[in-house]
Amino acid sequence: MKYNHQLKSGDMFALTAFLVVASQRSFRLAAVELNLTPSAVSHTIKNLEDRLSVRLFNRTTRSVSLTDAGNQLFLSLQPAMESVTNAVNQLDKFRNKPNGILRINASEGAVKMILKPILKKFLDANPDVHLDIVSNGRMINIVEENFDAGIRLSDDIPQEMVAIRLTPYERFIAVASPEYLEKFGMPVSPYDLYNYDCIKFRFESGEIFQWEFSINGAIKKFNVKGPLTLTDQNLMVEAAKDGIGIAFVPEHLIETYLNSGQVVIVLEDYSPIYNGLSLYYPGHRHVSNALHALIETIRSEV
């Protein structure tokens, strides 16, 4: 069989660079991931386009997008490259120590609760591993975004993923400062919240989080009102502590403030309980020694 386009020296790297740029939609971000300069990445892609005699990306000063040809190559190449990566990763069992880059996507709360306490222990024990942690509020596709694993609330994890439970449950609670409650009084029912200043949370998608309370065994959502909307749950707790209003946040974020008396829980009997945090990864992907080591480190501390 004769191949019209046989791979030559450097083509495998060029195709890898193409996949990274296609995933990131940015030459600058791809350069960071590939540990190259943006101009080097751009030059690599240009040479690949010249060799294939087809344009793969539409480029402007503000955006990078795939052409139809680029999109077809991306869809065809991604599973093949993943198979190659898995084949190489299978060699991990012959290595004595975990190594390489381990990319983890997690919510801000999960980073603070699960990852922060074990970072030094893990990195000290695994000096050949570079841990790349990205924290954001939106649920992403960790396969498409090239992450090895994610940490989220168990109920939010796609069913096709392998999930390892890290915490038994997670509770969201409403909190306010004693000074605020002394001035405006304690709400008795979630319905009373419409008469209070509530500190709202906005997801990265732009959607405003609706507060959820358990009423007569069912979860009811409340579209509360208030003078402040934030995208950072820690700032929400700080705002509640400062007397701006009532915040609705994961319980683990306010333990220090509760213990010091800076905030108090309101409507605790209505606080909903969810399944806890889980670490998850694609079932079809080889689990590297580095990820195994991270899982074992987390389990030893949680």
Backbone as CSV, one residue per row, in Angstrom:
resi,resn,N_x,N_y,N_z,CA_x,CA_y,CA_z,C_x,C_y,C_z
1,MET,0.843,-1.193,0.000,0.000,0.000,0.000,0.881,1.247,0.000
2,LYS,0.550,2.205,-0.817,1.313,3.448,-0.875,0.536,4.555,-0.174
3,TYR,1.218,5.264,0.726,0.588,6.350,1.448,0.911,7.676,0.773
4,ASN,-0.134,8.496,0.544,0.078,9.782,-0.107,0.841,10.750,0.793
5,HIS,0.621,10.612,2.105,1.275,11.511,3.051,1.973,10.676,4.120
6,GLN,3.202,10.313,3.875,3.975,9.570,4.848,4.563,10.532,5.875
7,LEU,4.566,10.085,7.141,5.115,10.920,8.195,6.617,11.075,8.029
8,LYS,7.085,12.300,8.178,8.511,12.585,8.116,8.971,13.083,9.482
9,SER,10.242,13.283,9.610,10.812,13.759,10.871,10.138,15.059,11.300
10,GLY,9.653,15.094,12.518,9.002,16.294,13.041,7.508,16.334,12.848
11,ASP,6.959,15.463,11.977,5.522,15.513,11.722,4.704,15.138,12.961
12,MET,5.165,14.170,13.747,4.417,13.758,14.925,4.307,14.917,15.913
13,PHE,5.423,15.642,16.089,5.363,16.804,16.975,4.443,17.878,16.397
14,ALA,4.503,18.085,15.088,3.653,19.098,14.456,2.182,18.759,14.646
15,LEU,1.845,17.466,14.538,0.458,17.043,14.745,0.053,17.203,16.203
16,THR,0.988,16.948,17.104,0.710,17.183,18.526,0.462,18.660,18.779
17,ALA,1.290,19.516,18.198,1.113,20.960,18.337,-0.237,21.388,17.770
18,PHE,-0.614,20.799,16.630,-1.915,21.101,16.025,-3.050,20.775,16.999
19,LEU,-2.988,19.617,17.637,-4.041,19.215,18.571,-4.125,20.158,19.764
20,VAL,-2.981,20.592,20.257,-2.979,21.494,21.404,-3.561,22.850,21.025
21,VAL,-3.156,23.393,19.873,-3.703,24.670,19.423,-5.209,24.546,19.177
22,ALA,-5.629,23.430,18.578,-7.050,23.221,18.301,-7.856,23.131,19.589
23,SER,-7.285,22.520,20.615,-7.978,22.381,21.896,-8.028,23.703,22.646
24,GLN,-6.919,24.442,22.635,-6.839,25.686,23.383,-7.443,26.871,22.638
25,ARG,-7.536,26.737,21.298,-7.984,27.860,20.450,-7.103,29.092,20.692
26,SER,-5.815,28.829,20.923,-4.901,29.927,21.206,-3.467,29.459,21.002
27,PHE,-2.699,30.209,20.211,-1.283,29.891,20.037,-0.507,30.198,21.325
28,ARG,-0.927,31.229,22.031,-0.232,31.606,23.261,-0.394,30.529,24.333
29,LEU,-1.639,30.053,24.549,-1.869,29.018,25.551,-1.226,27.696,25.144
30,ALA,-1.258,27.411,23.846,-0.605,26.194,23.361,0.897,26.259,23.604
31,ALA,1.474,27.437,23.429,2.911,27.603,23.650,3.278,27.311,25.101
32,VAL,2.418,27.750,26.029,2.663,27.476,27.448,2.645,25.973,27.710
33,GLU,1.639,25.283,27.155,1.525,23.840,27.366,2.677,23.084,26.726
34,LEU,3.154,23.552,25.566,4.221,22.868,24.848,5.619,23.338,25.270
35,ASN,5.646,24.345,26.144,6.923,24.914,26.611,7.739,25.472,25.442
36,LEU,7.042,26.203,24.575,7.666,26.858,23.427,7.249,28.320,23.401
37,THR,7.830,29.084,22.482,7.374,30.449,22.269,6.174,30.419,21.317
38,PRO,5.279,31.396,21.403,4.150,31.448,20.459,4.596,31.470,19.004
39,SER,5.699,32.160,18.718,6.178,32.220,17.333,6.637,30.848,16.854
40,ALA,7.239,30.050,17.766,7.675,28.701,17.393,6.478,27.813,17.085
41,VAL,5.420,27.952,17.880,4.204,27.164,17.631,3.580,27.577,16.308
42,SER,3.508,28.889,16.062,2.940,29.392,14.812,3.745,28.901,13.605
43,HIS,5.051,28.899,13.742,5.924,28.439,12.660,5.706,26.948,12.403
44,THR,5.549,26.165,13.469,5.315,24.726,13.334,4.012,24.456,12.592
45,ILE,2.962,25.185,12.957,1.662,24.997,12.304,1.717,25.436,10.854
46,LYS,2.412,26.540,10.585,2.530,27.015,9.205,3.244,25.978,8.341
47,ASN,4.311,25.375,8.852,5.031,24.336,8.103,4.140,23.121,7.862
48,LEU,3.322,22.775,8.859,2.412,21.639,8.694,1.380,21.940,7.618
49,GLU,0.831,23.149,7.616,-0.141,23.541,6.598,0.500,23.515,5.208
50,ASP,1.726,23.990,5.114,2.416,23.981,3.816,2.631,22.554,3.349
51,ARG,3.005,21.676,4.261,3.269,20.282,3.891,1.998,19.568,3.447
52,LEU,0.879,19.882,4.139,-0.396,19.244,3.789,-1.127,19.971,2.671
53,SER,-0.638,21.156,2.316,-1.259,21.976,1.257,-2.711,22.311,1.574
54,VAL,-2.969,22.627,2.839,-4.313,23.004,3.243,-4.215,23.883,4.486
55,ARG,-5.102,24.875,4.571,-5.120,25.749,5.743,-5.930,25.086,6.846
56,LEU,-5.379,25.030,8.043,-6.015,24.342,9.163,-6.696,25.289,10.139
57,PHE,-6.213,26.544,10.201,-6.767,27.499,11.159,-7.111,28.812,10.466
58,ASN,-8.205,29.419,10.945,-8.493,30.818,10.628,-7.893,31.650,11.749
59,ARG,-7.060,32.625,11.408,-6.371,33.428,12.410,-6.753,34.889,12.273
60,THR,-7.060,35.507,13.415,-7.201,36.964,13.489,-6.367,37.413,14.681
61,THR,-6.302,38.707,14.897,-5.522,39.227,16.024,-6.168,38.846,17.360
62,ARG,-7.458,38.472,17.325,-8.167,38.200,18.579,-8.602,36.754,18.745
63,SER,-8.608,35.985,17.674,-9.149,34.630,17.806,-8.460,33.655,16.861
64,VAL,-8.569,32.388,17.216,-8.076,31.288,16.396,-9.194,30.258,16.301
65,SER,-9.551,29.858,15.099,-10.606,28.858,14.916,-10.208,27.876,13.827
66,LEU,-10.778,26.697,13.893,-10.485,25.662,12.910,-11.220,25.921,11.599
67,THR,-10.541,25.678,10.493,-11.226,25.637,9.205,-11.965,24.302,9.106
68,ASP,-12.735,24.103,8.050,-13.417,22.816,7.864,-12.403,21.683,7.769
69,ALA,-11.307,21.933,7.049,-10.262,20.919,6.926,-9.605,20.663,8.277
70,GLY,-9.362,21.740,9.033,-8.759,21.586,10.355,-9.652,20.825,11.305
71,ASN,-10.950,21.102,11.234,-11.889,20.396,12.107,-11.941,18.906,11.771
72,GLN,-11.901,18.585,10.473,-11.897,17.174,10.070,-10.636,16.474,10.559
73,LEU,-9.503,17.142,10.445,-8.255,16.552,10.918,-8.287,16.368,12.432
74,PHE,-8.824,17.357,13.142,-8.904,17.272,14.605,-9.766,16.080,15.041
75,LEU,-10.935,15.930,14.436,-11.833,14.840,14.811,-11.241,13.480,14.487
76,SER,-10.472,13.400,13.400,-9.862,12.126,13.008,-8.613,11.824,13.823
77,LEU,-7.875,12.874,14.132,-6.561,12.686,14.755,-6.642,12.489,16.263
78,GLN,-7.620,13.104,16.906,-7.667,13.075,18.368,-7.721,11.655,18.946
79,PRO,-8.643,10.784,18.482,-8.647,9.426,19.046,-7.383,8.644,18.713
80,ALA,-6.824,8.873,17.513,-5.592,8.170,17.151,-4.432,8.607,18.045
81,MET,-4.334,9.921,18.294,-3.253,10.412,19.143,-3.444,9.955,20.582
82,GLU,-4.680,9.854,21.008,-4.943,9.361,22.356,-4.503,7.908,22.488
83,SER,-4.698,7.124,21.436,-4.228,5.733,21.459,-2.712,5.663,21.555
84,VAL,-2.036,6.554,20.827,-0.578,6.604,20.896,-0.126,6.989,22.307
85,THR,-0.801,7.993,22.882,-0.459,8.430,24.238,-0.661,7.312,25.242
86,ASN,-1.781,6.590,25.106,-2.046,5.474,26.013,-0.977,4.393,25.877
87,ALA,-0.556,4.135,24.638,0.466,3.110,24.419,1.774,3.493,25.105
88,VAL,2.136,4.772,25.003,3.357,5.232,25.660,3.198,5.206,27.173
89,ASN,1.992,5.589,27.645,1.755,5.611,29.092,1.796,4.223,29.708
90,GLN,1.533,3.207,28.902,1.587,1.843,29.418,2.989,1.497,29.929
91,LEU,3.985,2.242,29.474,5.356,2.003,29.917,5.585,2.476,31.344
92,ASP,4.599,3.190,31.925,4.762,3.685,33.288,5.079,2.564,34.273
93,LYS,4.478,1.391,34.031,4.673,0.301,34.991,6.116,-0.184,35.028
94,PHE,6.910,0.171,34.003,8.310,-0.227,33.987,9.201,0.835,34.643
95,ARG,8.608,1.972,35.025,9.378,3.022,35.672,9.240,2.891,37.178
96,ASN,10.278,3.281,37.887,10.252,3.194,39.343,9.468,4.326,39.976
97,LYS,9.483,5.513,39.336,8.871,6.682,39.942,7.861,7.317,38.993
98,PRO,6.755,7.870,39.567,5.829,8.661,38.745,6.555,9.864,38.166
99,ASN,6.189,10.245,36.939,6.840,11.380,36.313,5.900,12.022,35.303
100,GLY,6.321,13.172,34.807,5.563,13.848,33.764,4.609,14.893,34.319
101,ILE,3.820,15.477,33.412,2.845,16.511,33.766,1.509,15.857,34.109
102,LEU,0.936,16.230,35.247,-0.369,15.725,35.677,-1.321,16.912,35.762
103,ARG,-2.303,16.955,34.848,-3.227,18.091,34.763,-4.544,17.743,35.442
104,ILE,-4.936,18.573,36.416,-6.148,18.343,37.196,-7.052,19.562,37.089
105,ASN,-8.322,19.330,36.805,-9.323,20.395,36.806,-10.234,20.200,38.011
106,ALA,-10.503,21.261,38.749,-11.307,21.124,39.963,-12.021,22.430,40.274
107,SER,-13.067,22.314,41.055,-13.727,23.516,41.550,-12.826,24.186,42.577
108,GLU,-13.076,25.445,42.824,-12.265,26.183,43.791,-12.343,25.542,45.174
109,GLY,-13.553,25.107,45.543,-13.721,24.474,46.843,-12.958,23.168,46.947
110,ALA,-12.945,22.397,45.847,-12.232,21.121,45.849,-10.729,21.337,45.965
111,VAL,-10.214,22.379,45.310,-8.786,22.677,45.418,-8.425,23.001,46.862
112,LYS,-9.249,23.817,47.502,-8.971,24.228,48.871,-9.118,23.072,49.844
113,MET,-10.143,22.249,49.650,-10.451,21.189,50.606,-9.622,19.928,50.385
114,ILE,-9.397,19.549,49.126,-8.760,18.271,48.816,-7.296,18.403,48.433
115,LEU,-6.979,19.345,47.551,-5.627,19.406,46.987,-4.646,20.235,47.823
116,LYS,-5.078,21.363,48.306,-4.164,22.233,49.046,-3.479,21.518,50.212
117,PRO,-4.210,20.728,51.029,-3.558,20.093,52.184,-2.498,19.049,51.821
118,ILE,-2.530,18.521,50.575,-1.599,17.436,50.238,-0.524,17.847,49.236
119,LEU,-0.527,19.115,48.811,0.390,19.535,47.748,1.854,19.292,48.108
120,LYS,2.277,19.765,49.262,3.693,19.621,49.620,4.071,18.150,49.780
121,LYS,3.217,17.383,50.447,3.498,15.959,50.645,3.627,15.241,49.312
122,PHE,2.714,15.521,48.389,2.724,14.845,47.092,3.948,15.240,46.274
123,LEU,4.237,16.536,46.201,5.354,17.003,45.377,6.707,16.599,45.974
124,ASP,6.796,16.573,47.296,8.034,16.109,47.925,8.289,14.635,47.621
125,ALA,7.207,13.841,47.606,7.336,12.402,47.376,7.500,12.054,45.899
126,ASN,7.114,12.998,45.020,7.150,12.730,43.577,7.825,13.898,42.856
127,PRO,9.123,14.052,43.016,9.824,15.215,42.459,9.858,15.265,40.940
128,ASP,9.570,14.134,40.268,9.591,14.120,38.808,8.222,14.421,38.195
129,VAL,7.244,14.746,39.036,5.895,15.074,38.565,5.684,16.577,38.631
130,HIS,5.165,17.140,37.545,4.745,18.542,37.533,3.224,18.561,37.611
131,LEU,2.686,19.113,38.704,1.241,19.143,38.918,0.681,20.458,38.389
132,ASP,-0.232,20.351,37.408,-0.839,21.524,36.763,-2.317,21.544,37.144
133,ILE,-2.689,22.440,38.056,-4.051,22.495,38.585,-4.759,23.719,38.026
134,VAL,-5.922,23.505,37.436,-6.747,24.602,36.923,-8.051,24.608,37.701
135,SER,-8.357,25.726,38.318,-9.576,25.861,39.114,-10.548,26.787,38.405
136,ASN,-11.773,26.316,38.234,-12.814,27.179,37.685,-14.188,26.712,38.139
137,GLY,-15.185,27.560,37.927,-16.518,27.257,38.408,-17.361,26.423,37.467
138,ARG,-16.961,26.351,36.202,-17.806,25.640,35.243,-17.372,24.188,35.094
139,MET,-18.335,23.340,34.829,-18.068,21.929,34.572,-17.612,21.792,33.122
140,ILE,-16.425,21.219,32.902,-15.886,21.107,31.557,-15.762,19.643,31.157
141,ASN,-15.495,19.415,29.881,-15.182,18.077,29.386,-13.677,17.883,29.538
142,ILE,-13.263,17.091,30.521,-11.827,16.976,30.808,-11.074,16.271,29.689
143,VAL,-11.760,15.465,28.876,-11.092,14.811,27.751,-10.769,15.837,26.670
144,GLU,-11.770,16.641,26.294,-11.564,17.644,25.252,-10.573,18.718,25.689
145,GLU,-10.527,19.014,26.989,-9.642,20.060,27.492,-8.277,19.519,27.922
146,ASN,-8.032,18.226,27.662,-6.718,17.609,27.903,-6.303,17.584,29.379
147,PHE,-7.254,17.267,30.257,-6.937,17.055,31.659,-6.877,15.551,31.943
148,ASP,-6.025,15.191,32.888,-5.924,13.782,33.276,-7.068,13.374,34.191
149,ALA,-7.545,14.304,35.014,-8.621,13.984,35.958,-9.274,15.280,36.414
150,GLY,-10.413,15.135,37.067,-11.116,16.277,37.634,-11.592,15.941,39.028
151,ILE,-11.947,16.959,39.799,-12.543,16.775,41.123,-13.755,17.685,41.215
152,ARG,-14.919,17.065,41.370,-16.185,17.814,41.423,-17.154,17.101,42.361
153,LEU,-18.311,17.731,42.589,-19.370,17.055,43.324,-19.776,15.797,42.561
154,SER,-19.965,14.716,43.288,-20.246,13.419,42.660,-21.455,13.465,41.748
155,ASP,-22.478,14.233,42.133,-23.712,14.287,41.342,-23.515,14.957,39.988
156,ASP,-22.430,15.727,39.834,-22.194,16.458,38.587,-21.322,15.700,37.588
157,ILE,-20.775,14.558,37.989,-19.806,13.846,37.156,-20.530,13.002,36.102
158,PRO,-20.129,13.081,34.830,-20.757,12.270,33.776,-20.661,10.776,34.085
159,GLN,-21.692,10.031,33.716,-21.777,8.614,34.062,-20.685,7.772,33.416
160,GLU,-20.139,8.215,32.280,-19.136,7.397,31.594,-17.767,7.495,32.258
161,MET,-17.620,8.353,33.256,-16.347,8.520,33.937,-16.192,7.533,35.093
162,VAL,-14.947,7.178,35.376,-14.632,6.420,36.582,-14.512,7.421,37.724
163,ALA,-15.298,7.242,38.791,-15.316,8.192,39.899,-14.861,7.522,41.188
164,ILE,-14.010,8.221,41.920,-13.517,7.736,43.209,-13.980,8.716,44.280
165,ARG,-14.874,8.263,45.152,-15.430,9.144,46.179,-14.349,9.545,47.170
166,LEU,-14.253,10.857,47.430,-13.248,11.377,48.350,-13.855,11.837,49.669
167,THR,-15.068,12.376,49.622,-15.746,12.822,50.837,-17.162,12.251,50.840
168,PRO,-17.717,11.943,52.008,-19.031,11.287,52.054,-20.179,12.169,51.614
169,TYR,-20.145,13.458,51.984,-21.246,14.345,51.600,-20.759,15.783,51.587
170,GLU,-21.565,16.645,51.008,-21.284,18.079,50.962,-22.580,18.810,51.274
171,ARG,-22.495,19.824,52.142,-23.687,20.579,52.516,-23.509,22.048,52.158
172,PHE,-24.520,22.636,51.548,-24.549,24.066,51.302,-25.359,24.724,52.418
173,ILE,-24.830,25.819,52.931,-25.521,26.492,54.027,-25.539,27.996,53.800
174,ALA,-26.542,28.651,54.397,-26.647,30.104,54.358,-26.025,30.666,55.626
175,VAL,-25.226,31.728,55.466,-24.546,32.334,56.621,-24.638,33.850,56.548
176,ALA,-24.568,34.468,57.720,-24.567,35.926,57.812,-23.797,36.321,59.067
177,SER,-23.420,37.571,59.150,-22.712,38.050,60.334,-23.704,38.287,61.467
178,PRO,-23.245,38.158,62.722,-24.136,38.456,63.854,-24.677,39.884,63.800
179,GLU,-23.850,40.832,63.358,-24.273,42.228,63.280,-25.421,42.409,62.281
180,TYR,-25.320,41.723,61.124,-26.379,41.832,60.121,-27.695,41.275,60.670
181,LEU,-27.616,40.121,61.339,-28.832,39.494,61.861,-29.412,40.280,63.032
182,GLU,-28.548,40.935,63.812,-29.052,41.774,64.896,-29.834,42.959,64.342
183,LYS,-29.399,43.449,63.184,-30.054,44.609,62.579,-31.340,44.237,61.857
184,PHE,-31.331,43.089,61.141,-32.479,42.740,60.288,-33.288,41.549,60.797
185,GLY,-32.786,40.851,61.810,-33.511,39.709,62.335,-33.149,38.412,61.625
186,MET,-33.477,37.295,62.268,-33.165,35.972,61.741,-34.291,35.459,60.848
187,PRO,-33.995,35.066,59.595,-35.048,34.472,58.749,-35.501,33.137,59.330
188,VAL,-36.781,32.868,59.238,-37.346,31.633,59.795,-37.559,30.594,58.711
189,SER,-37.865,31.024,57.517,-38.134,30.141,56.387,-37.352,30.628,55.171
190,PRO,-37.001,29.713,54.238,-36.335,30.156,53.005,-37.122,31.225,52.259
191,TYR,-38.440,31.228,52.406,-39.261,32.229,51.723,-39.000,33.635,52.274
192,ASP,-38.495,33.703,53.518,-38.182,35.006,54.102,-37.012,35.688,53.405
193,LEU,-36.197,34.914,52.671,-34.998,35.465,52.051,-35.307,36.569,51.043
194,TYR,-36.518,36.572,50.511,-36.875,37.612,49.550,-36.899,38.993,50.210
195,ASN,-36.893,39.033,51.557,-36.885,40.302,52.281,-35.492,40.657,52.812
196,TYR,-34.483,39.902,52.386,-33.122,40.122,52.874,-32.178,40.421,51.709
197,ASP,-31.035,40.999,52.047,-29.968,41.208,51.065,-29.198,39.899,50.922
198,CYS,-29.202,39.323,49.726,-28.508,38.053,49.474,-27.324,38.286,48.536
199,ILE,-26.230,37.627,48.848,-25.018,37.729,48.039,-25.050,36.600,47.019
200,LYS,-25.175,36.943,45.747,-25.408,35.935,44.706,-24.098,35.459,44.078
201,PHE,-24.173,34.296,43.438,-23.003,33.703,42.783,-23.285,33.554,41.293
202,ARG,-22.291,33.967,40.472,-22.422,33.849,39.023,-21.408,32.823,38.498
203,PHE,-21.903,31.820,37.737,-21.020,30.858,37.092,-20.257,31.535,35.958
204,GLU,-19.176,30.879,35.500,-18.393,31.432,34.395,-19.216,31.524,33.119
205,SER,-20.260,30.707,33.025,-21.141,30.762,31.857,-22.007,32.015,31.857
206,GLY,-22.055,32.709,33.003,-22.907,33.879,33.139,-24.189,33.595,33.895
207,GLU,-24.512,32.325,34.085,-25.738,31.941,34.787,-25.619,32.257,36.276
208,ILE,-26.709,32.745,36.856,-26.759,33.025,38.291,-27.240,31.782,39.030
209,PHE,-26.498,31.392,40.054,-26.842,30.210,40.841,-28.087,30.481,41.679
210,GLN,-29.071,29.603,41.569,-30.277,29.695,42.381,-30.088,28.896,43.666
211,TRP,-30.409,29.504,44.787,-30.227,28.842,46.069,-31.221,27.693,46.210
212,GLU,-30.770,26.617,46.810,-31.601,25.420,46.951,-31.766,25.064,48.427
213,PHE,-33.018,24.814,48.811,-33.313,24.419,50.186,-34.250,23.209,50.178
214,SER,-34.109,22.397,51.218,-34.941,21.208,51.360,-36.197,21.574,52.151
215,ILE,-37.344,21.467,51.481,-38.627,21.816,52.102,-39.579,20.636,51.939
216,ASN,-39.989,20.068,53.050,-40.898,18.911,53.045,-40.360,17.766,52.187
217,GLY,-39.050,17.534,52.290,-38.435,16.411,51.594,-38.105,16.651,50.139
218,ALA,-38.382,17.833,49.630,-38.082,18.137,48.227,-37.172,19.365,48.151
219,ILE,-36.339,19.404,47.109,-35.446,20.544,46.903,-36.182,21.628,46.106
220,LYS,-36.234,22.830,46.686,-36.873,23.956,46.011,-35.832,25.038,45.757
221,LYS,-35.862,25.619,44.544,-34.905,26.645,44.168,-35.476,28.037,44.416
222,PHE,-34.579,28.950,44.828,-34.977,30.319,45.120,-34.087,31.278,44.332
223,ASN,-34.723,32.151,43.568,-34.006,33.181,42.806,-33.944,34.431,43.672
224,VAL,-32.958,34.460,44.571,-32.876,35.516,45.571,-32.422,36.830,44.951
225,LYS,-32.603,37.904,45.711,-32.205,39.236,45.267,-31.167,39.791,46.235
226,GLY,-30.380,40.747,45.753,-29.404,41.357,46.637,-28.522,42.358,45.919
227,PRO,-27.678,43.070,46.675,-26.875,44.154,46.114,-25.548,43.714,45.511
228,LEU,-25.198,42.416,45.629,-23.856,42.004,45.237,-23.872,40.629,44.577
229,THR,-23.182,40.521,43.431,-23.006,39.245,42.734,-21.514,39.012,42.540
230,LEU,-21.042,37.802,42.870,-19.624,37.484,42.798,-19.408,36.159,42.065
231,THR,-18.185,35.951,41.604,-17.813,34.671,40.982,-16.844,33.894,41.860
232,ASP,-16.604,34.370,43.069,-15.653,33.754,43.994,-16.375,33.467,45.306
233,GLN,-16.473,32.185,45.674,-17.208,31.821,46.883,-16.501,32.302,48.148
234,ASN,-15.180,32.352,48.133,-14.464,32.871,49.300,-14.787,34.342,49.534
235,LEU,-14.900,35.103,48.449,-15.281,36.509,48.582,-16.717,36.640,49.089
236,MET,-17.578,35.681,48.735,-18.949,35.695,49.237,-18.960,35.562,50.755
237,VAL,-18.123,34.658,51.271,-18.036,34.485,52.727,-17.514,35.763,53.373
238,GLU,-16.488,36.381,52.769,-15.945,37.624,53.305,-17.011,38.723,53.323
239,ALA,-17.817,38.772,52.251,-18.871,39.787,52.178,-19.923,39.556,53.261
240,ALA,-20.267,38.292,53.504,-21.215,37.980,54.573,-20.626,38.362,55.926
241,LYS,-19.357,38.071,56.142,-18.670,38.419,57.394,-18.690,39.929,57.615
242,ASP,-18.583,40.699,56.526,-18.554,42.162,56.622,-19.941,42.778,56.772
243,GLY,-20.981,41.936,56.806,-22.323,42.442,57.055,-23.072,42.924,55.838
244,ILE,-22.620,42.542,54.643,-23.290,42.996,53.420,-24.608,42.255,53.214
245,GLY,-24.678,41.002,53.641,-25.907,40.234,53.463,-25.696,38.773,53.813
246,ILE,-26.568,37.925,53.268,-26.526,36.487,53.515,-25.895,35.799,52.314
247,ALA,-24.970,34.879,52.567,-24.314,34.112,51.508,-24.708,32.650,51.624
248,PHE,-24.697,31.963,50.481,-25.061,30.537,50.421,-23.886,29.808,49.792
249,VAL,-23.139,29.041,50.612,-21.854,28.498,50.176,-21.644,27.091,50.725
250,PRO,-20.666,26.344,50.166,-20.329,25.034,50.728,-19.838,25.182,52.169
251,GLU,-20.219,24.232,53.010,-19.955,24.344,54.440,-18.467,24.428,54.769
252,HIS,-17.636,23.695,54.014,-16.219,23.663,54.380,-15.531,25.019,54.217
253,LEU,-16.151,25.930,53.471,-15.531,27.239,53.274,-15.670,28.147,54.493
254,ILE,-16.596,27.832,55.404,-16.887,28.787,56.482,-16.531,28.244,57.866
255,GLU,-15.831,27.109,57.935,-15.521,26.521,59.241,-14.745,27.494,60.129
256,THR,-13.711,28.132,59.591,-12.901,29.065,60.378,-13.735,30.245,60.854
257,TYR,-14.598,30.761,59.985,-15.431,31.907,60.335,-16.470,31.529,61.387
258,LEU,-16.995,30.309,61.298,-17.952,29.834,62.306,-17.284,29.704,63.662
259,ASN,-16.114,29.098,63.676,-15.413,28.866,64.944,-15.047,30.167,65.647
260,SER,-14.779,31.210,64.848,-14.410,32.506,65.425,-15.628,33.379,65.724
261,GLY,-16.822,32.923,65.305,-18.034,33.683,65.554,-18.258,34.835,64.595
262,GLN,-17.478,34.885,63.511,-17.621,35.984,62.551,-18.873,35.839,61.690
263,VAL,-19.322,34.603,61.484,-20.592,34.347,60.805,-21.344,33.269,61.579
264,VAL,-22.651,33.239,61.364,-23.493,32.192,61.962,-24.370,31.596,60.871
265,ILE,-24.786,30.358,61.084,-25.639,29.674,60.113,-27.081,30.115,60.286
266,VAL,-27.760,30.340,59.172,-29.202,30.610,59.194,-29.911,29.529,58.375
267,LEU,-31.125,29.225,58.748,-31.957,28.243,58.036,-31.270,26.877,57.953
268,GLU,-30.571,26.476,59.014,-29.794,25.237,58.970,-30.676,24.013,58.735
269,ASP,-31.886,24.013,59.292,-32.780,22.862,59.136,-33.209,22.653,57.686
270,TYR,-33.020,23.666,56.850,-33.416,23.571,55.447,-32.212,23.325,54.524
271,SER,-31.018,23.224,55.114,-29.809,23.094,54.289,-29.784,21.757,53.565
272,PRO,-29.653,21.769,52.234,-29.630,20.507,51.474,-28.278,19.805,51.593
273,ILE,-28.306,18.486,51.560,-27.100,17.674,51.620,-26.934,16.955,50.282
274,TYR,-25.739,17.047,49.716,-25.442,16.424,48.426,-24.369,15.357,48.606
275,ASN,-24.265,14.474,47.608,-23.135,13.551,47.597,-21.842,14.350,47.553
276,GLY,-20.804,13.831,48.185,-19.566,14.573,48.346,-18.735,14.672,47.084
277,LEU,-17.494,15.068,47.255,-16.570,15.253,46.144,-15.987,13.929,45.682
278,SER,-15.776,13.809,44.375,-15.133,12.633,43.798,-14.057,13.072,42.815
279,LEU,-12.998,12.298,42.749,-12.015,12.449,41.673,-12.455,11.536,40.541
280,TYR,-12.393,12.032,39.302,-12.878,11.232,38.183,-11.947,11.353,36.984
281,TYR,-11.994,10.316,36.134,-11.152,10.282,34.935,-11.811,9.369,33.913
282,PRO,-11.435,9.480,32.630,-12.061,8.649,31.585,-11.725,7.178,31.777
283,GLY,-12.734,6.322,31.668,-12.525,4.894,31.861,-11.684,4.246,30.793
284,HIS,-11.667,4.842,29.582,-10.922,4.231,28.480,-9.462,4.652,28.459
285,ARG,-9.088,5.570,29.335,-7.730,6.096,29.306,-6.853,5.400,30.346
286,HIS,-5.609,5.127,29.972,-4.657,4.539,30.910,-4.413,5.499,32.071
287,VAL,-4.428,4.953,33.277,-4.181,5.761,34.470,-2.683,5.742,34.760
288,SER,-2.054,6.895,34.696,-0.604,6.986,34.866,-0.203,6.744,36.312
289,ASN,1.080,6.430,36.493,1.611,6.285,37.843,1.455,7.570,38.637
290,ALA,1.579,8.711,37.951,1.441,9.993,38.638,0.038,10.170,39.199
291,LEU,-0.981,9.813,38.403,-2.360,9.932,38.884,-2.626,8.930,40.002
292,HIS,-2.108,7.709,39.858,-2.228,6.727,40.938,-1.637,7.278,42.238
293,ALA,-0.466,7.905,42.127,0.202,8.439,43.312,-0.621,9.560,43.942
294,LEU,-1.222,10.415,43.099,-2.045,11.502,43.628,-3.264,10.945,44.359
295,ILE,-3.911,9.950,43.759,-5.094,9.344,44.381,-4.738,8.752,45.747
296,GLU,-3.617,8.032,45.814,-3.214,7.419,47.072,-2.857,8.475,48.123
297,THR,-2.240,9.571,47.694,-1.910,10.639,48.624,-3.156,11.286,49.182
298,ILE,-4.136,11.537,48.318,-5.402,12.138,48.762,-6.106,11.200,49.734
299,ARG,-6.157,9.922,49.408,-6.832,8.962,50.272,-6.190,8.860,51.651
300,SER,-4.902,9.073,51.719,-4.195,8.970,52.995,-4.469,10.169,53.906
301,GLU,-4.995,11.261,53.312,-5.195,12.471,54.085,-6.666,12.809,54.310
302,VAL,-7.533,12.422,53.381,-8.962,12.805,53.475,-9.653,11.947,54.521
